[in-house]
PDB file of C-alpha atoms in Angstrom:
ATOM      1  CA  UNK A 858      52.617  15.121 -33.584  1.00  0.00           C
ATOM      2  CA  UNK A 859      50.049  13.269 -35.708  1.00  0.00           C
ATOM      3  CA  UNK A 860      47.678  15.391 -37.734  1.00  0.00           C
ATOM      4  CA  UNK A 861      44.000  15.144 -36.773  1.00  0.00           C
ATOM      5  CA  UNK A 862      41.848  13.462 -39.482  1.00  0.00           C
ATOM      6  CA  UNK A 863      39.824  15.952 -41.508  1.00  0.00           C
ATOM      7  CA  UNK A 864      36.439  14.571 -40.358  1.00  0.00           C
ATOM      8  CA  UNK A 865      37.357  13.684 -36.770  1.00  0.00           C
ATOM      9  CA  UNK A 866      34.602  15.942 -35.446  1.00  0.00           C
ATOM     10  CA  UNK A 867      32.004  14.259 -37.670  1.00  0.00           C
ATOM     11  CA  UNK A 868      32.374  10.645 -36.636  1.00  0.00           C
ATOM     12  CA  UNK A 869      35.412   9.947 -34.503  1.00  0.00           C
ATOM     13  CA  UNK A 870      38.729   8.497 -35.575  1.00  0.00           C
ATOM     14  CA  UNK A 871      39.425   7.889 -39.230  1.00  0.00           C
ATOM     15  CA  UNK A 872      37.877   4.565 -40.208  1.00  0.00           C
ATOM     16  CA  UNK A 873      35.417   4.580 -37.289  1.00  0.00           C
ATOM     17  CA  UNK A 874      31.836   4.416 -38.528  1.00  0.00           C
ATOM     18  CA  UNK A 875      29.356   6.981 -37.313  1.00  0.00           C
ATOM     19  CA  UNK A 876      26.399   4.730 -38.195  1.00  0.00           C
ATOM     20  CA  UNK A 877      25.451   1.664 -36.221  1.00  0.00           C
ATOM     21  CA  UNK A 878      22.987  -1.072 -37.176  1.00  0.00           C
ATOM     22  CA  UNK A 879      19.586  -0.378 -35.661  1.00  0.00           C
ATOM     23  CA  UNK A 880      19.877   3.408 -35.738  1.00  0.00           C
ATOM     24  CA  UNK A 881      16.970   5.174 -37.471  1.00  0.00           C
ATOM     25  CA  UNK A 882      17.283   4.995 -41.244  1.00  0.00           C
ATOM     26  CA  UNK A 883      20.478   2.926 -41.280  1.00  0.00           C
ATOM     27  CA  UNK A 884      20.500   0.201 -43.938  1.00  0.00           C
ATOM     28  CA  UNK A 885      23.044  -2.596 -43.507  1.00  0.00           C
ATOM     29  CA  UNK A 886      24.096  -3.912 -46.913  1.00  0.00           C
ATOM     30  CA  UNK A 887      25.225  -7.544 -47.286  1.00  0.00           C
ATOM     31  CA  UNK A 888      28.900  -6.466 -47.391  1.00  0.00           C
ATOM     32  CA  UNK A 889      28.493  -4.755 -44.016  1.00  0.00           C
ATOM     33  CA  UNK A 890      28.466  -1.263 -45.502  1.00  0.00           C
ATOM     34  CA  UNK A 891      26.128   1.048 -43.579  1.00  0.00           C
ATOM     35  CA  UNK A 892      24.160   3.776 -45.376  1.00  0.00           C
ATOM     36  CA  UNK A 893      21.668   6.114 -43.739  1.00  0.00           C
ATOM     37  CA  UNK A 894      18.541   7.011 -45.665  1.00  0.00           C
ATOM     38  CA  UNK A 895      16.341   9.894 -44.559  1.00  0.00           C
ATOM     39  CA  UNK A 896      13.771  12.472 -45.566  1.00  0.00           C
ATOM     40  CA  UNK A 897      14.918  16.089 -45.630  1.00  0.00           C
ATOM     41  CA  UNK A 898      11.462  17.350 -44.630  1.00  0.00           C
ATOM     42  CA  UNK A 899      12.213  16.058 -41.156  1.00  0.00           C
ATOM     43  CA  UNK A 900      15.071  17.930 -39.500  1.00  0.00           C
ATOM     44  CA  UNK A 901      18.180  15.962 -38.619  1.00  0.00           C
ATOM     45  CA  UNK A 902      18.114  14.952 -34.957  1.00  0.00           C
ATOM     46  CA  UNK A 903      20.732  17.154 -33.231  1.00  0.00           C
ATOM     47  CA  UNK A 904      21.986  14.058 -31.389  1.00  0.00           C
ATOM     48  CA  UNK A 905      22.468  12.139 -34.655  1.00  0.00           C
ATOM     49  CA  UNK A 906      25.944  11.828 -36.134  1.00  0.00           C
ATOM     50  CA  UNK A 907      26.301  13.831 -39.337  1.00  0.00           C
ATOM     51  CA  UNK A 908      27.546  12.088 -42.479  1.00  0.00           C
ATOM     52  CA  UNK A 909      30.887  12.829 -44.062  1.00  0.00           C
ATOM     53  CA  UNK A 910      29.202  12.498 -47.477  1.00  0.00           C
ATOM     54  CA  UNK A 911      25.607  12.997 -48.573  1.00  0.00           C
ATOM     55  CA  UNK A 912      23.829  12.098 -51.810  1.00  0.00           C
ATOM     56  CA  UNK A 913      20.703  14.226 -52.317  1.00  0.00           C
ATOM     57  CA  UNK A 914      17.998  13.306 -54.838  1.00  0.00           C
ATOM     58  CA  UNK A 915      15.841  16.372 -55.389  1.00  0.00           C
ATOM     59  CA  UNK A 916      14.175  18.330 -58.188  1.00  0.00           C
ATOM     60  CA  UNK A 917      16.020  21.490 -57.150  1.00  0.00           C
ATOM     61  CA  UNK A 918      19.387  22.197 -55.555  1.00  0.00           C
ATOM     62  CA  UNK A 919      19.463  21.073 -51.895  1.00  0.00           C
ATOM     63  CA  UNK A 920      20.323  23.419 -49.047  1.00  0.00           C
ATOM     64  CA  UNK A 921      24.015  23.751 -48.176  1.00  0.00           C
ATOM     65  CA  UNK A 922      25.349  21.298 -45.617  1.00  0.00           C
ATOM     66  CA  UNK A 923      28.622  21.337 -43.659  1.00  0.00           C
ATOM     67  CA  UNK A 924      29.771  18.013 -45.187  1.00  0.00           C
ATOM     68  CA  UNK A 925      30.675  16.964 -48.700  1.00  0.00           C
ATOM     69  CA  UNK A 926      27.562  16.447 -50.796  1.00  0.00           C
ATOM     70  CA  UNK A 927      26.415  15.574 -54.298  1.00  0.00           C
ATOM     71  CA  UNK A 928      23.105  16.499 -55.890  1.00  0.00           C
ATOM     72  CA  UNK A 929      21.330  14.308 -58.435  1.00  0.00           C
ATOM     73  CA  UNK A 930      18.489  16.193 -60.142  1.00  0.00           C
ATOM     74  CA  UNK A 931      15.475  13.989 -59.606  1.00  0.00           C
ATOM     75  CA  UNK A 932      11.963  15.426 -59.277  1.00  0.00           C
ATOM     76  CA  UNK A 933       9.544  13.772 -56.838  1.00  0.00           C
ATOM     77  CA  UNK A 934       8.049  10.469 -58.093  1.00  0.00           C
ATOM     78  CA  UNK A 935      10.275  10.703 -61.179  1.00  0.00           C
ATOM     79  CA  UNK A 936      13.452   9.094 -62.435  1.00  0.00           C
ATOM     80  CA  UNK A 937      16.828  10.875 -62.555  1.00  0.00           C
ATOM     81  CA  UNK A 938      17.125  13.586 -65.211  1.00  0.00           C
ATOM     82  CA  UNK A 939      20.613  12.274 -66.115  1.00  0.00           C
ATOM     83  CA  UNK A 940      20.741   8.508 -65.605  1.00  0.00           C
ATOM     84  CA  UNK A 941      24.493   8.223 -66.251  1.00  0.00           C
ATOM     85  CA  UNK A 942      25.157  10.849 -63.566  1.00  0.00           C
ATOM     86  CA  UNK A 943      22.825   9.021 -61.155  1.00  0.00           C
ATOM     87  CA  UNK A 944      24.599   5.723 -61.807  1.00  0.00           C
ATOM     88  CA  UNK A 945      27.991   7.354 -61.139  1.00  0.00           C
ATOM     89  CA  UNK A 946      26.626   9.013 -57.969  1.00  0.00           C
ATOM     90  CA  UNK A 947      25.280   5.679 -56.660  1.00  0.00           C
ATOM     91  CA  UNK A 948      28.641   4.023 -57.350  1.00  0.00           C
ATOM     92  CA  UNK A 949      30.482   6.809 -55.526  1.00  0.00           C
ATOM     93  CA  UNK A 950      28.160   6.536 -52.504  1.00  0.00           C
ATOM     94  CA  UNK A 951      28.581   2.732 -52.466  1.00  0.00           C
ATOM     95  CA  UNK A 952      32.390   2.973 -52.628  1.00  0.00           C
ATOM     96  CA  UNK A 953      32.565   5.638 -49.929  1.00  0.00           C
ATOM     97  CA  UNK A 954      30.234   3.707 -47.598  1.00  0.00           C
ATOM     98  CA  UNK A 955      32.987   1.116 -47.217  1.00  0.00           C
ATOM     99  CA  UNK A 956      34.868   3.463 -44.898  1.00  0.00           C
ATOM    100  CA  UNK A 957      32.880   6.568 -44.070  1.00  0.00           C
ATOM    101  CA  UNK A 958      29.355   7.588 -43.005  1.00  0.00           C
ATOM    102  CA  UNK A 959      27.225   8.156 -46.111  1.00  0.00           C
ATOM    103  CA  UNK A 960      23.638   9.334 -46.212  1.00  0.00           C
ATOM    104  CA  UNK A 961      21.159   9.232 -49.092  1.00  0.00           C
ATOM    105  CA  UNK A 962      18.146  11.524 -48.882  1.00  0.00           C
ATOM    106  CA  UNK A 963      15.236  13.035 -50.763  1.00  0.00           C
ATOM    107  CA  UNK A 964      12.361  15.135 -49.441  1.00  0.00           C
ATOM    108  CA  UNK A 965      10.316  12.288 -47.942  1.00  0.00           C
ATOM    109  CA  UNK A 966      12.950   9.562 -47.598  1.00  0.00           C
ATOM    110  CA  UNK A 967      10.973   6.797 -49.306  1.00  0.00           C
ATOM    111  CA  UNK A 968      10.593   6.892 -53.089  1.00  0.00           C
ATOM    112  CA  UNK A 969      13.785   8.417 -54.462  1.00  0.00           C
ATOM    113  CA  UNK A 970      15.824   7.466 -51.402  1.00  0.00           C
ATOM    114  CA  UNK A 971      14.485   3.902 -51.441  1.00  0.00           C
ATOM    115  CA  UNK A 972      15.224   3.581 -55.156  1.00  0.00           C
ATOM    116  CA  UNK A 973      18.805   4.788 -54.628  1.00  0.00           C
ATOM    117  CA  UNK A 974      19.256   2.417 -51.668  1.00  0.00           C
ATOM    118  CA  UNK A 975      17.971  -0.462 -53.818  1.00  0.00           C
ATOM    119  CA  UNK A 976      20.547   0.455 -56.479  1.00  0.00           C
ATOM    120  CA  UNK A 977      23.259   0.476 -53.792  1.00  0.00           C
ATOM    121  CA  UNK A 978      22.051  -2.973 -52.748  1.00  0.00           C
ATOM    122  CA  UNK A 979      22.447  -4.140 -56.365  1.00  0.00           C
ATOM    123  CA  UNK A 980      25.986  -2.740 -56.393  1.00  0.00           C
ATOM    124  CA  UNK A 981      26.559  -4.677 -53.169  1.00  0.00           C
ATOM    125  CA  UNK A 982      25.517  -7.968 -54.754  1.00  0.00           C
ATOM    126  CA  UNK A 983      21.763  -8.192 -54.114  1.00  0.00           C
ATOM    127  CA  UNK A 984      20.072  -9.411 -57.325  1.00  0.00           C
ATOM    128  CA  UNK A 985      18.120  -6.516 -58.874  1.00  0.00           C
ATOM    129  CA  UNK A 986      14.898  -8.533 -58.806  1.00  0.00           C
ATOM    130  CA  UNK A 987      15.238  -8.795 -55.001  1.00  0.00           C
ATOM    131  CA  UNK A 988      16.679  -5.346 -54.207  1.00  0.00           C
ATOM    132  CA  UNK A 989      13.360  -3.539 -53.658  1.00  0.00           C
ATOM    133  CA  UNK A 990      12.166  -6.247 -51.251  1.00  0.00           C
ATOM    134  CA  UNK A 991      15.547  -6.097 -49.473  1.00  0.00           C
ATOM    135  CA  UNK A 992      15.243  -2.327 -48.946  1.00  0.00           C
ATOM    136  CA  UNK A 993      11.607  -2.615 -47.856  1.00  0.00           C
ATOM    137  CA  UNK A 994      12.535  -5.321 -45.355  1.00  0.00           C
ATOM    138  CA  UNK A 995      15.621  -3.585 -43.933  1.00  0.00           C
ATOM    139  CA  UNK A 996      14.958   0.153 -44.392  1.00  0.00           C
ATOM    140  CA  UNK A 997      11.299   1.163 -44.877  1.00  0.00           C
ATOM    141  CA  UNK A 998       8.372  -1.026 -45.908  1.00  0.00           C
ATOM    142  CA  UNK A 999       7.054   1.809 -48.117  1.00  0.00           C
ATOM    143  CA  UNK A1000      10.362   2.450 -49.924  1.00  0.00           C
ATOM    144  CA  UNK A1001      10.402   2.573 -53.742  1.00  0.00           C
ATOM    145  CA  UNK A1002       6.931   3.990 -54.272  1.00  0.00           C
ATOM    146  CA  UNK A1003       6.152   3.739 -57.983  1.00  0.00           C
ATOM    147  CA  UNK A1004       6.172   1.031 -60.670  1.00  0.00           C
ATOM    148  CA  UNK A1005       8.711   3.003 -62.722  1.00  0.00           C
ATOM    149  CA  UNK A1006      11.029   3.271 -59.706  1.00  0.00           C
ATOM    150  CA  UNK A1007      10.885  -0.534 -59.346  1.00  0.00           C
ATOM    151  CA  UNK A1008      11.556  -0.916 -63.084  1.00  0.00           C
ATOM    152  CA  UNK A1009      14.506   1.487 -62.779  1.00  0.00           C
ATOM    153  CA  UNK A1010      16.111  -0.794 -60.163  1.00  0.00           C
ATOM    154  CA  UNK A1011      15.636  -3.855 -62.426  1.00  0.00           C
ATOM    155  CA  UNK A1012      17.186  -1.976 -65.391  1.00  0.00           C
ATOM    156  CA  UNK A1013      20.009  -0.773 -63.143  1.00  0.00           C
ATOM    157  CA  UNK A1014      20.838  -4.405 -62.393  1.00  0.00           C
ATOM    158  CA  UNK A1015      20.658  -5.466 -66.034  1.00  0.00           C
ATOM    159  CA  UNK A1016      23.181  -2.764 -66.908  1.00  0.00           C
ATOM    160  CA  UNK A1017      25.649  -4.607 -64.691  1.00  0.00           C
ATOM    161  CA  UNK A1018      26.853  -3.601 -61.249  1.00  0.00           C
ATOM    162  CA  UNK A1019      30.425  -4.578 -62.120  1.00  0.00           C
ATOM    163  CA  UNK A1020      30.393  -1.968 -64.888  1.00  0.00           C
ATOM    164  CA  UNK A1021      30.136   0.658 -62.156  1.00  0.00           C
ATOM    165  CA  UNK A1022      32.038  -0.824 -59.228  1.00  0.00           C
ATOM    166  CA  UNK A1023      34.797  -2.640 -61.088  1.00  0.00           C
ATOM    167  CA  UNK A1024      34.147  -5.610 -58.805  1.00  0.00           C
ATOM    168  CA  UNK A1025      32.292  -8.856 -59.230  1.00  0.00           C
ATOM    169  CA  UNK A1026      29.648  -9.764 -56.647  1.00  0.00           C
ATOM    170  CA  UNK A1027      32.284 -11.756 -54.704  1.00  0.00           C
ATOM    171  CA  UNK A1028      34.460  -8.632 -54.298  1.00  0.00           C
ATOM    172  CA  UNK A1029      37.069  -9.622 -56.880  1.00  0.00           C
ATOM    173  CA  UNK A1030      37.972  -7.469 -59.844  1.00  0.00           C
ATOM    174  CA  UNK A1031      35.539  -8.053 -62.687  1.00  0.00           C
ATOM    175  CA  UNK A1032      37.328  -9.411 -65.750  1.00  0.00           C
ATOM    176  CA  UNK A1033      34.426  -9.659 -68.152  1.00  0.00           C
ATOM    177  CA  UNK A1034      32.139  -7.038 -69.588  1.00  0.00           C
ATOM    178  CA  UNK A1035      28.444  -6.890 -68.856  1.00  0.00           C
ATOM    179  CA  UNK A1036      28.672  -7.410 -65.101  1.00  0.00           C
ATOM    180  CA  UNK A1037      25.637  -9.036 -63.497  1.00  0.00           C
ATOM    181  CA  UNK A1038      24.677 -10.983 -66.615  1.00  0.00           C
ATOM    182  CA  UNK A1039      20.933 -11.206 -66.025  1.00  0.00           C
ATOM    183  CA  UNK A1040      21.057 -12.207 -62.341  1.00  0.00           C
ATOM    184  CA  UNK A1041      18.258  -9.765 -61.556  1.00  0.00           C
ATOM    185  CA  UNK A1042      15.483 -12.177 -62.467  1.00  0.00           C
ATOM    186  CA  UNK A1043      13.698  -9.527 -64.538  1.00  0.00           C
ATOM    187  CA  UNK A1044      12.477 -10.290 -68.011  1.00  0.00           C
TER     188      UNK A1044
END
């Protein structure tokens, strides 16, 4: 008898996505990856599918959840305390979103969450100079609230998405160093 997938109760059969385009907070990245952004101040709708993985951007440790989660220390309106850890966390969320329901959340669901979603968009091939507008258009028009959050997304792109993902924007393995090579349009 076949063994039941570990997260069958969280989103159906293995490989089946719990998120669907058009659901509240769901951002569809250009690759087709679906990531749910939300604010933790608002309780999760009991009818909503839970994620199998959550990335939480808060100044203090988040409450325990019944799914796998990662915390990035990031006070409200601020940048991550450890930028290398944040970069690795964004890359992990992006990779996992290819085959499982991933959520990204902060307290309000706009500033820190929007910034992280914009970084995921950069990893997915959106030029860094366009990533904030992409997230505002497809997730929340108020996402990425501060000038330094916008600058963080531009710097994230200059650092090179391929350095994190190991893939070029076309999905092939990156063979050069430096990744995006200034495609973000920032000066």
